[in-house]
């Protein structure tokens, strides 16, 4: 019972914040779509295809951030055996995988008209694809065993191993010649994106973040219910 | 919004075939994830309530059978 | 079970996790250094000229399309242009459709091989985009103010 005292408190806070996430998401998404599709300039080189960036960059940011959350939770579930950490990690994985897929797909739809190809095996694109496989591997390992608790440890180890990939993704464009352009936002001399384009970009990033938090609360509720079902079943059969 | 500006908005400077699929895919992915999450949560909650009520019924059944045994004794 | 024993085990697990991550990081870094030549997506004209690549060997050439170098060959379909890193130049011939972003002064990456005359025969040309995102009006304003400088990435 002591173990679940903390998660219960956590869910109380999460449930209280849930409406804030929902309303904030709807608000930011509407504003983000308005700016990215209607009220932002064309690019002097790319024309309207710059609008793909307003989905692509936030998706990439979410994919990497959610992986970092998942891996830190995996680490604390390995070290401290904290049940909440494991639940957050397993609830985040499918969301992170979906954002990674969206990042790759939107990139391909930009690459075809601008670069002249859907896909190249350069360091940035390849390392992001590897992250997608790491997400899928984590989900597969979690569900590989009849006893759901047995998958927790191997999956957490895989998630942790994949952390090495995060700096590779970020710095791939600096360390090696890539077709993908260098960093435009997080760089020492400030963003190289015009202010009129940064507005929709930041708003969409906020919207995607709130979407993640919103889904995380729903999926955690599901996981807590599943955990209680397991407890009742074990007690009932025993 | 008049008709020409609307069609030019849809045309996206000739890149409609690349831009709209991206936004469409984003919508599909977000709605899909949301629905899937809600469905799992609802299913688990329903199963939990069912299990709880079964447990209650078992307890009640055990109590009432114990009570009826007592009655027989009397 | 005493509290301190549980704590020691937690500390031991933490050490294992962090030591494991550090070792993994070092080995991956070494592996990446060893395979650097395979991870690099393209080579610049200077590297090609200095290292003397053999004719017929396939590789990717990356650099800027030199100003006033784009033209058509006598057959009327083969595109000719020069790829430069402002240090060395490589002549390129390409028969095919160029991507929308292809223009003079812009970065490209071409796949192909050198022929015996030292000309790069490309089978594929991709445009490279730089990290700058700007509306055309902003570019015009900067050009008028004289603060516009086309960020030419130095192909290293």
Short mmCIF file of C-alpha atoms in Angstrom, two decimals:
data_model
loop_
_atom_site.label_atom_id
_atom_site.label_comp_id
_atom_site.label_asym_id
_atom_site.label_seq_id
_atom_site.Cartn_x
_atom_site.Cartn_y
_atom_site.Cartn_z
CA UNK A 1 0.00 0.00 0.00
CA UNK A 2 2.91 2.31 0.84
CA UNK A 3 4.17 1.96 -2.69
CA UNK A 4 0.96 3.30 -4.18
CA UNK A 5 0.66 6.29 -1.87
CA UNK A 6 2.79 8.45 -4.14
CA UNK A 7 1.20 7.45 -7.47
CA UNK A 8 -2.26 8.20 -6.06
CA UNK A 9 -1.17 11.70 -5.12
CA UNK A 10 0.46 12.05 -8.54
CA UNK A 11 -2.75 11.08 -10.31
CA UNK A 12 -4.73 13.53 -8.18
CA UNK A 13 -2.52 16.37 -9.45
CA UNK A 14 -2.54 15.00 -13.00
CA UNK A 15 -6.33 14.73 -13.04
CA UNK A 16 -6.65 18.27 -11.73
CA UNK A 17 -4.37 19.55 -14.50
CA UNK A 18 -6.06 17.49 -17.22
CA UNK A 19 -8.70 20.11 -18.20
CA UNK A 20 -5.93 22.74 -18.38
CA UNK A 21 -4.00 20.52 -20.82
CA UNK A 22 -7.12 19.94 -22.94
CA UNK A 23 -8.20 23.57 -23.17
CA UNK A 24 -4.62 24.75 -23.67
CA UNK A 25 -4.11 22.21 -26.43
CA UNK A 26 -7.25 23.20 -28.32
CA UNK A 27 -6.38 26.90 -27.97
CA UNK A 28 -2.76 26.55 -29.05
CA UNK A 29 -3.59 24.14 -31.88
CA UNK A 30 -6.17 26.52 -33.38
CA UNK A 31 -3.79 29.47 -33.11
CA UNK A 32 -0.91 27.32 -34.44
CA UNK A 33 -2.89 26.15 -37.47
CA UNK A 34 -4.06 29.70 -38.19
CA UNK A 35 -0.51 31.03 -38.17
CA UNK A 36 1.14 28.12 -39.94
CA UNK A 37 -1.39 27.84 -42.77
CA UNK A 38 -2.79 31.35 -43.13
CA UNK A 39 -0.81 34.02 -41.36
CA UNK A 40 2.86 33.36 -41.96
CA UNK A 41 5.11 34.32 -44.87
CA UNK A 42 6.45 32.14 -47.65
CA UNK A 43 10.14 31.34 -47.57
CA UNK A 44 12.40 33.08 -50.11
CA UNK A 45 13.78 29.71 -51.23
CA UNK A 46 11.22 27.06 -50.32
CA UNK A 47 8.00 28.96 -51.01
CA UNK A 48 4.99 27.47 -49.25
CA UNK A 49 6.74 24.20 -48.36
CA UNK A 50 8.09 26.02 -45.32
CA UNK A 51 4.67 25.26 -43.79
CA UNK A 52 5.70 21.60 -43.51
CA UNK A 53 8.31 22.75 -40.99
CA UNK A 54 5.55 23.79 -38.54
CA UNK A 55 4.66 20.12 -38.18
CA UNK A 56 8.07 18.59 -38.82
CA UNK A 57 10.17 20.48 -36.26
CA UNK A 58 7.66 20.20 -33.36
CA UNK A 59 7.26 16.47 -34.15
CA UNK A 60 11.04 16.00 -34.07
CA UNK A 61 11.26 17.96 -30.82
CA UNK A 62 8.52 15.82 -29.23
CA UNK A 63 10.11 12.60 -30.47
CA UNK A 64 13.42 13.43 -28.80
CA UNK A 65 11.88 14.92 -25.62
CA UNK A 66 9.54 11.97 -25.07
CA UNK A 67 12.47 9.59 -25.56
CA UNK A 68 14.40 11.48 -22.88
CA UNK A 69 11.39 11.26 -20.51
CA UNK A 70 10.96 7.55 -21.30
CA UNK A 71 14.64 6.78 -20.74
CA UNK A 72 14.89 8.68 -17.45
CA UNK A 73 11.77 6.88 -16.22
CA UNK A 74 13.25 3.58 -17.37
CA UNK A 75 16.41 4.38 -15.38
CA UNK A 76 14.50 5.19 -12.21
CA UNK A 77 12.35 2.10 -12.61
CA UNK A 78 15.56 0.04 -12.90
CA UNK A 79 17.36 1.70 -9.98
CA UNK A 80 14.58 2.59 -7.50
CA UNK A 81 11.91 0.14 -8.77
CA UNK A 82 9.46 3.01 -8.69
CA UNK A 83 6.14 1.74 -10.14
CA UNK A 84 5.08 5.20 -11.32
CA UNK A 85 8.26 5.61 -13.39
CA UNK A 86 7.56 2.38 -15.24
CA UNK A 87 3.96 3.42 -15.94
CA UNK A 88 5.05 6.83 -17.31
CA UNK A 89 7.66 5.17 -19.53
CA UNK A 90 5.25 2.63 -21.00
CA UNK A 91 2.50 5.25 -21.49
CA UNK A 92 4.90 7.58 -23.29
CA UNK A 93 6.41 5.09 -25.75
CA UNK A 94 3.54 4.86 -28.28
CA UNK A 95 3.15 8.65 -28.30
CA UNK A 96 6.87 9.12 -28.91
CA UNK A 97 6.85 6.49 -31.65
CA UNK A 98 3.94 8.23 -33.38
CA UNK A 99 5.72 11.61 -33.28
CA UNK A 100 8.91 10.02 -34.65
CA UNK A 101 6.90 8.57 -37.51
CA UNK A 102 5.26 11.94 -38.16
CA UNK A 103 8.69 13.59 -38.14
CA UNK A 104 10.06 11.11 -40.71
CA UNK A 105 6.96 11.27 -42.91
CA UNK A 106 6.67 15.07 -42.91
CA UNK A 107 10.39 15.28 -43.64
CA UNK A 108 9.93 13.00 -46.63
CA UNK A 109 7.08 15.18 -47.95
CA UNK A 110 9.38 18.20 -47.71
CA UNK A 111 12.43 16.38 -49.05
CA UNK A 112 10.73 15.25 -52.27
CA UNK A 113 10.04 18.73 -53.70
CA UNK A 114 13.02 20.53 -52.09
CA UNK A 115 15.92 18.06 -52.09
CA UNK A 116 14.57 15.96 -54.95
CA UNK A 117 14.25 12.76 -52.92
CA UNK A 118 11.94 11.25 -50.29
CA UNK A 119 14.79 9.71 -48.36
CA UNK A 120 18.59 9.61 -48.10
CA UNK A 121 20.78 7.61 -45.74
CA UNK A 122 22.54 10.58 -44.19
CA UNK A 123 23.49 10.67 -40.49
CA UNK A 124 20.49 12.74 -39.32
CA UNK A 125 17.79 10.77 -41.10
CA UNK A 126 19.34 7.42 -40.24
CA UNK A 127 19.75 8.24 -36.53
CA UNK A 128 16.10 9.35 -36.29
CA UNK A 129 15.02 6.13 -38.02
CA UNK A 130 17.06 4.21 -35.41
CA UNK A 131 15.16 6.08 -32.69
CA UNK A 132 11.90 4.93 -34.27
CA UNK A 133 13.12 1.32 -34.11
CA UNK A 134 14.19 1.82 -30.48
CA UNK A 135 10.65 2.95 -29.63
CA UNK A 136 9.20 -0.07 -31.44
CA UNK A 137 11.69 -2.41 -29.75
CA UNK A 138 10.77 -1.00 -26.34
CA UNK A 139 7.06 -1.54 -26.98
CA UNK A 140 7.66 -5.04 -28.36
CA UNK A 141 9.80 -6.08 -25.37
CA UNK A 142 7.19 -4.81 -22.91
CA UNK A 143 4.56 -7.00 -24.54
CA UNK A 144 6.77 -10.00 -25.27
CA UNK A 145 5.97 -11.90 -22.07
CA UNK A 146 2.76 -13.46 -20.74
CA UNK A 147 3.54 -11.98 -17.35
CA UNK A 148 3.61 -8.22 -18.12
CA UNK A 149 6.02 -7.57 -15.22
CA UNK A 150 8.77 -9.66 -16.82
CA UNK A 151 9.16 -7.33 -19.79
CA UNK A 152 9.79 -4.24 -17.67
CA UNK A 153 13.49 -4.79 -17.04
CA UNK A 154 14.69 -5.75 -20.55
CA UNK A 155 12.60 -2.95 -22.07
CA UNK A 156 14.07 -0.42 -19.63
CA UNK A 157 17.60 -1.56 -20.49
CA UNK A 158 16.89 -1.14 -24.22
CA UNK A 159 15.48 2.36 -23.62
CA UNK A 160 18.61 3.29 -21.67
CA UNK A 161 20.96 1.91 -24.32
CA UNK A 162 19.15 4.05 -26.88
CA UNK A 163 20.01 7.24 -24.97
CA UNK A 164 23.39 7.31 -26.76
CA UNK A 165 21.43 7.98 -29.92
CA UNK A 166 20.02 11.30 -28.65
CA UNK A 167 23.27 13.35 -28.84
CA UNK A 168 23.99 11.64 -32.17
CA UNK A 169 20.64 12.88 -33.53
CA UNK A 170 21.22 16.42 -32.26
CA UNK A 171 24.85 16.81 -33.39
CA UNK A 172 24.81 14.60 -36.51
CA UNK A 173 24.40 17.70 -38.67
CA UNK A 174 27.53 19.27 -37.13
CA UNK A 175 29.78 16.20 -36.87
CA UNK A 176 29.31 14.86 -40.38
CA UNK A 177 28.39 16.21 -43.80
CA UNK A 178 24.67 15.59 -44.09
CA UNK A 179 22.01 16.48 -46.63
CA UNK A 180 19.84 17.65 -43.74
CA UNK A 181 20.37 21.33 -42.89
CA UNK A 182 22.18 22.34 -39.66
CA UNK A 183 20.33 23.45 -36.52
CA UNK A 184 18.10 26.51 -36.98
CA UNK A 185 16.68 27.08 -33.48
CA UNK A 186 18.94 25.75 -30.74
CA UNK A 187 22.29 27.24 -31.76
CA UNK A 188 24.84 29.50 -30.09
CA UNK A 189 24.14 32.58 -32.23
CA UNK A 190 20.36 32.34 -31.90
CA UNK A 191 17.67 31.11 -34.32
CA UNK A 192 18.20 31.63 -38.06
CA UNK A 193 14.47 31.61 -38.67
CA UNK A 194 12.54 34.81 -39.36
CA UNK A 195 10.30 36.02 -36.52
CA UNK A 196 7.13 35.60 -38.59
CA UNK A 197 8.00 31.93 -38.98
CA UNK A 198 9.11 31.42 -35.38
CA UNK A 199 5.63 32.41 -34.09
CA UNK A 200 3.74 29.46 -35.64
CA UNK A 201 6.68 27.16 -34.87
CA UNK A 202 6.72 27.89 -31.13
CA UNK A 203 2.92 27.78 -30.88
CA UNK A 204 2.84 24.37 -32.55
CA UNK A 205 5.57 23.13 -30.23
CA UNK A 206 3.43 24.21 -27.27
CA UNK A 207 0.35 22.53 -28.75
CA UNK A 208 2.21 19.25 -29.33
CA UNK A 209 3.62 19.32 -25.78
CA UNK A 210 0.14 19.79 -24.29
CA UNK A 211 -1.16 17.00 -26.54
CA UNK A 212 1.48 14.68 -25.08
CA UNK A 213 0.60 15.65 -21.49
CA UNK A 214 -3.11 15.19 -22.22
CA UNK A 215 -2.61 11.72 -23.68
CA UNK A 216 -0.19 10.81 -20.90
CA UNK A 217 -2.88 11.45 -18.26
CA UNK A 218 -5.44 9.30 -20.13
CA UNK A 219 -2.95 6.47 -20.67
CA UNK A 220 -1.82 6.60 -17.03
CA UNK A 221 -5.46 6.25 -15.93
CA UNK A 222 -5.68 3.17 -18.14
CA UNK A 223 -2.44 1.77 -16.70
CA UNK A 224 -3.60 2.32 -13.10
CA UNK A 225 -6.88 0.54 -13.83
CA UNK A 226 -4.92 -2.32 -15.43
CA UNK A 227 -2.66 -2.55 -12.37
CA UNK A 228 -5.71 -2.77 -10.07
CA UNK A 229 -7.25 -5.45 -12.31
CA UNK A 230 -4.07 -7.51 -11.97
CA UNK A 231 -4.05 -7.14 -8.18
CA UNK A 232 -7.69 -8.27 -7.89
CA UNK A 233 -7.04 -11.23 -10.22
CA UNK A 234 -3.97 -12.37 -8.25
CA UNK A 235 -5.77 -12.00 -4.91
CA UNK A 236 -8.89 -13.69 -6.28
CA UNK A 237 -7.03 -16.70 -7.65
CA UNK A 238 -4.66 -17.04 -4.70
CA UNK B 1 -12.69 35.00 -48.30
CA UNK B 2 -13.39 35.20 -52.04
CA UNK B 3 -13.14 32.28 -54.40
CA UNK B 4 -9.77 32.98 -56.01
CA UNK B 5 -7.94 33.52 -52.75
CA UNK B 6 -9.49 30.31 -51.41
CA UNK B 7 -8.33 28.25 -54.39
CA UNK B 8 -4.88 29.81 -54.18
CA UNK B 9 -4.85 28.90 -50.49
CA UNK B 10 -5.67 25.29 -51.38
CA UNK B 11 -3.04 25.33 -54.12
CA UNK B 12 -0.24 26.35 -51.70
CA UNK B 13 1.87 27.81 -54.49
CA UNK B 14 1.84 24.51 -56.36
CA UNK B 15 2.97 22.45 -53.38
CA UNK B 16 -0.51 21.28 -52.31
CA UNK B 17 0.40 17.65 -53.01
CA UNK B 18 3.12 17.81 -50.37
CA UNK B 19 1.73 20.19 -47.74
CA UNK B 20 -1.83 18.90 -47.32
CA UNK B 21 -0.84 15.23 -46.84
CA UNK B 22 1.45 16.30 -43.98
CA UNK B 23 -1.34 18.15 -42.19
CA UNK B 24 -3.77 15.32 -42.97
CA UNK B 25 -1.38 12.75 -41.54
CA UNK B 26 -0.90 14.89 -38.42
CA UNK B 27 -4.67 15.02 -37.91
CA UNK B 28 -5.08 11.27 -38.47
CA UNK B 29 -2.22 10.47 -36.08
CA UNK B 30 -3.46 12.77 -33.32
CA UNK B 31 -7.09 11.67 -33.54
CA UNK B 32 -6.05 8.02 -33.78
CA UNK B 33 -3.82 8.22 -30.70
CA UNK B 34 -6.51 10.06 -28.75
CA UNK B 35 -9.23 7.54 -29.62
CA UNK B 36 -6.96 4.56 -28.92
CA UNK B 37 -5.96 5.96 -25.52
CA UNK B 38 -9.57 6.66 -24.52
CA UNK B 39 -10.73 3.20 -25.68
CA UNK B 40 -8.05 1.40 -23.62
CA UNK B 41 -8.83 3.52 -20.58
CA UNK B 42 -12.63 2.93 -20.88
CA UNK B 43 -12.13 -0.83 -21.40
CA UNK B 44 -9.88 -1.14 -18.36
CA UNK B 45 -12.24 0.90 -16.18
CA UNK B 46 -15.20 -1.24 -17.30
CA UNK B 47 -13.32 -4.44 -16.55
CA UNK B 48 -12.31 -3.09 -13.16
CA UNK B 49 -15.91 -2.23 -12.20
CA UNK B 50 -17.04 -5.68 -13.35
CA UNK B 51 -14.36 -7.41 -11.28
CA UNK B 52 -15.18 -5.28 -8.25
CA UNK B 53 -18.91 -6.05 -8.47
CA UNK B 54 -18.14 -9.77 -8.90
CA UNK B 55 -16.05 -9.62 -5.75
CA UNK B 56 -18.88 -7.88 -3.91
CA UNK B 57 -21.38 -10.50 -5.09
CA UNK B 58 -19.10 -13.31 -3.92
CA UNK B 59 -18.83 -11.71 -0.49
CA UNK B 60 -22.60 -11.24 -0.31
CA UNK B 61 -23.19 -14.79 -1.46
CA UNK B 62 -20.80 -16.12 1.16
CA UNK B 63 -22.52 -14.03 3.85
CA UNK B 64 -26.05 -15.04 2.87
CA UNK B 65 -25.14 -18.75 2.66
CA UNK B 66 -23.59 -18.48 6.09
CA UNK B 67 -26.77 -16.79 7.32
CA UNK B 68 -29.04 -19.45 5.82
CA UNK B 69 -26.96 -22.19 7.44
CA UNK B 70 -27.52 -20.47 10.78
CA UNK B 71 -31.24 -20.34 10.13
CA UNK B 72 -31.29 -24.06 9.43
CA UNK B 73 -29.55 -24.70 12.71
CA UNK B 74 -32.27 -22.80 14.53
CA UNK C 1 15.46 -6.54 6.20
CA UNK C 2 17.35 -3.44 7.22
CA UNK C 3 16.89 -0.13 5.45
CA UNK C 4 20.61 0.26 4.80
CA UNK C 5 20.83 -2.99 2.86
CA UNK C 6 18.10 -1.84 0.50
CA UNK C 7 19.90 1.45 0.10
CA UNK C 8 23.19 -0.24 -0.73
CA UNK C 9 21.47 -2.33 -3.39
CA UNK C 10 19.91 0.78 -4.91
CA UNK C 11 23.30 2.49 -4.97
CA UNK C 12 24.86 -0.57 -6.59
CA UNK C 13 22.17 -0.61 -9.28
CA UNK C 14 22.71 3.08 -9.90
CA UNK C 15 26.46 2.55 -10.31
CA UNK C 16 25.84 -0.29 -12.75
CA UNK C 17 23.42 1.81 -14.82
CA UNK C 18 25.67 4.88 -15.03
CA UNK C 19 28.90 2.94 -15.53
CA UNK C 20 27.19 0.92 -18.24
CA UNK C 21 25.96 4.06 -19.98
CA UNK C 22 29.42 5.67 -19.81
CA UNK C 23 31.10 2.59 -21.27
CA UNK C 24 28.48 2.33 -23.98
CA UNK C 25 28.96 6.01 -24.79
CA UNK C 26 32.72 5.65 -25.15
CA UNK C 27 32.48 2.56 -27.34
CA UNK C 28 29.85 4.13 -29.61
CA UNK C 29 32.00 7.27 -29.92
CA UNK C 30 35.01 5.15 -30.91
CA UNK C 31 32.94 3.18 -33.42
CA UNK C 32 31.60 6.40 -34.96
CA UNK C 33 35.13 7.81 -35.25
CA UNK C 34 36.33 4.61 -36.92
CA UNK C 35 33.50 4.64 -39.46
CA UNK C 36 33.56 8.38 -40.09
CA UNK C 37 34.26 7.92 -43.80
CA UNK C 38 31.11 5.85 -44.17
CA UNK C 39 28.90 8.18 -42.16
CA UNK C 40 29.88 11.31 -44.09
CA UNK C 41 27.21 11.82 -46.72
CA UNK C 42 29.31 13.68 -49.27
CA UNK C 43 32.81 15.00 -50.02
CA UNK C 44 33.69 18.56 -50.98
CA UNK C 45 35.60 19.54 -54.15
CA UNK C 46 38.83 20.23 -52.20
CA UNK C 47 38.86 16.71 -50.75
CA UNK C 48 38.25 15.26 -54.19
CA UNK C 49 40.98 17.29 -55.87
CA UNK C 50 43.51 16.72 -53.07
CA UNK C 51 42.87 13.02 -52.58
CA UNK C 52 42.73 12.24 -56.29
CA UNK C 53 39.73 9.93 -56.59
CA UNK C 54 40.03 7.30 -59.34
CA UNK C 55 37.76 7.63 -62.38
CA UNK C 56 34.73 5.34 -62.26
CA UNK C 57 34.59 5.19 -58.48
CA UNK C 58 31.13 6.18 -57.18
CA UNK C 59 30.83 8.81 -54.47
CA UNK C 60 28.76 11.83 -53.48
CA UNK C 61 30.02 15.30 -54.26
CA UNK C 62 28.68 18.24 -52.28
CA UNK C 63 29.21 21.97 -52.63
CA UNK C 64 27.79 25.17 -54.06
CA UNK C 65 26.72 25.63 -57.64
CA UNK C 66 29.14 28.25 -58.95
CA UNK C 67 27.57 31.51 -60.14
CA UNK C 68 27.24 31.78 -63.95
CA UNK C 69 28.37 28.20 -64.45
CA UNK C 70 25.04 26.54 -65.28
CA UNK C 71 24.50 25.66 -68.91
CA UNK C 72 23.39 23.00 -71.35
CA UNK C 73 25.61 20.66 -73.32
CA UNK C 74 25.41 20.46 -77.11
CA UNK C 75 22.89 17.61 -76.93
CA UNK C 76 20.41 20.09 -75.38
CA UNK C 77 19.44 17.86 -72.43
CA UNK C 78 22.57 17.41 -70.32
CA UNK C 79 22.95 20.05 -67.61
CA UNK C 80 26.48 21.32 -67.07
CA UNK C 81 27.59 23.26 -64.01
CA UNK C 82 30.53 23.70 -61.65
CA UNK C 83 30.45 22.69 -58.00
CA UNK C 84 32.72 24.76 -55.80
CA UNK C 85 33.68 25.22 -52.16
CA UNK C 86 35.33 28.56 -53.02
CA UNK C 87 38.66 26.75 -53.04
CA UNK C 88 38.49 23.95 -55.59
CA UNK C 89 36.08 23.37 -58.49
CA UNK C 90 34.65 20.22 -60.03
CA UNK C 91 32.78 20.24 -63.35
CA UNK C 92 29.54 18.27 -63.27
CA UNK C 93 27.38 16.83 -66.04
CA UNK C 94 23.87 15.63 -65.28
CA UNK C 95 21.14 14.33 -67.56
CA UNK C 96 17.84 14.55 -65.69
CA UNK C 97 15.41 16.75 -63.81
CA UNK C 98 16.97 19.15 -61.31
CA UNK C 99 15.18 19.70 -57.96
CA UNK C 100 13.21 22.93 -57.30
CA UNK C 101 15.87 24.34 -54.98
CA UNK C 102 18.64 23.94 -57.57
CA UNK C 103 20.02 27.36 -58.45
CA UNK C 104 23.32 29.17 -58.69
CA UNK C 105 24.91 29.88 -55.34
CA UNK C 106 22.86 27.14 -53.70
CA UNK C 107 24.24 23.93 -52.14
CA UNK C 108 23.80 20.59 -53.91
CA UNK C 109 24.82 16.97 -53.42
CA UNK C 110 25.39 14.85 -56.53
CA UNK C 111 25.91 11.10 -56.80
CA UNK C 112 28.16 9.81 -59.54
CA UNK C 113 31.76 9.23 -60.61
CA UNK C 114 34.57 11.09 -62.33
CA UNK C 115 35.26 10.28 -65.96
CA UNK C 116 38.72 10.17 -67.51
CA UNK C 117 38.68 13.91 -68.21
CA UNK C 118 38.04 14.67 -64.52
CA UNK C 119 34.42 15.64 -65.09
CA UNK C 120 31.88 14.37 -62.58
CA UNK C 121 29.11 12.42 -64.32
CA UNK C 122 26.14 12.59 -61.95
CA UNK C 123 23.31 10.07 -61.90
CA UNK C 124 21.38 11.99 -59.23
CA UNK C 125 21.42 15.61 -58.09
CA UNK C 126 19.88 16.66 -54.76
CA UNK C 127 19.53 20.24 -53.57
CA UNK C 128 20.77 21.09 -50.11
CA UNK C 129 18.92 23.66 -48.07
CA UNK C 130 20.71 25.84 -45.53
CA UNK C 131 19.52 26.74 -42.03
CA UNK C 132 18.06 30.13 -42.99
CA UNK C 133 14.32 30.67 -43.17
CA UNK C 134 13.15 34.08 -44.33
CA UNK C 135 10.29 35.71 -46.22
CA UNK C 136 11.29 37.19 -49.62
CA UNK C 137 10.43 40.72 -48.41
CA UNK C 138 12.97 40.42 -45.60
CA UNK C 139 15.63 39.36 -48.11
CA UNK C 140 14.73 42.31 -50.37
CA UNK C 141 14.95 44.72 -47.44
CA UNK C 142 18.32 43.36 -46.41
CA UNK C 143 19.59 43.62 -49.98
CA UNK C 144 18.47 47.25 -50.12
CA UNK C 145 20.13 48.01 -46.79
CA UNK C 146 23.27 46.26 -47.97
CA UNK C 147 23.28 43.86 -45.03
CA UNK C 148 22.42 40.83 -47.14
CA UNK C 149 25.10 38.22 -47.43
CA UNK C 150 24.23 34.88 -48.88
CA UNK C 151 25.45 32.43 -46.29
CA UNK C 152 27.76 30.33 -48.34
CA UNK C 153 28.65 27.29 -46.33
CA UNK C 154 32.29 26.43 -46.82
CA UNK C 155 32.40 22.86 -48.08
CA UNK C 156 35.14 21.53 -45.83
#
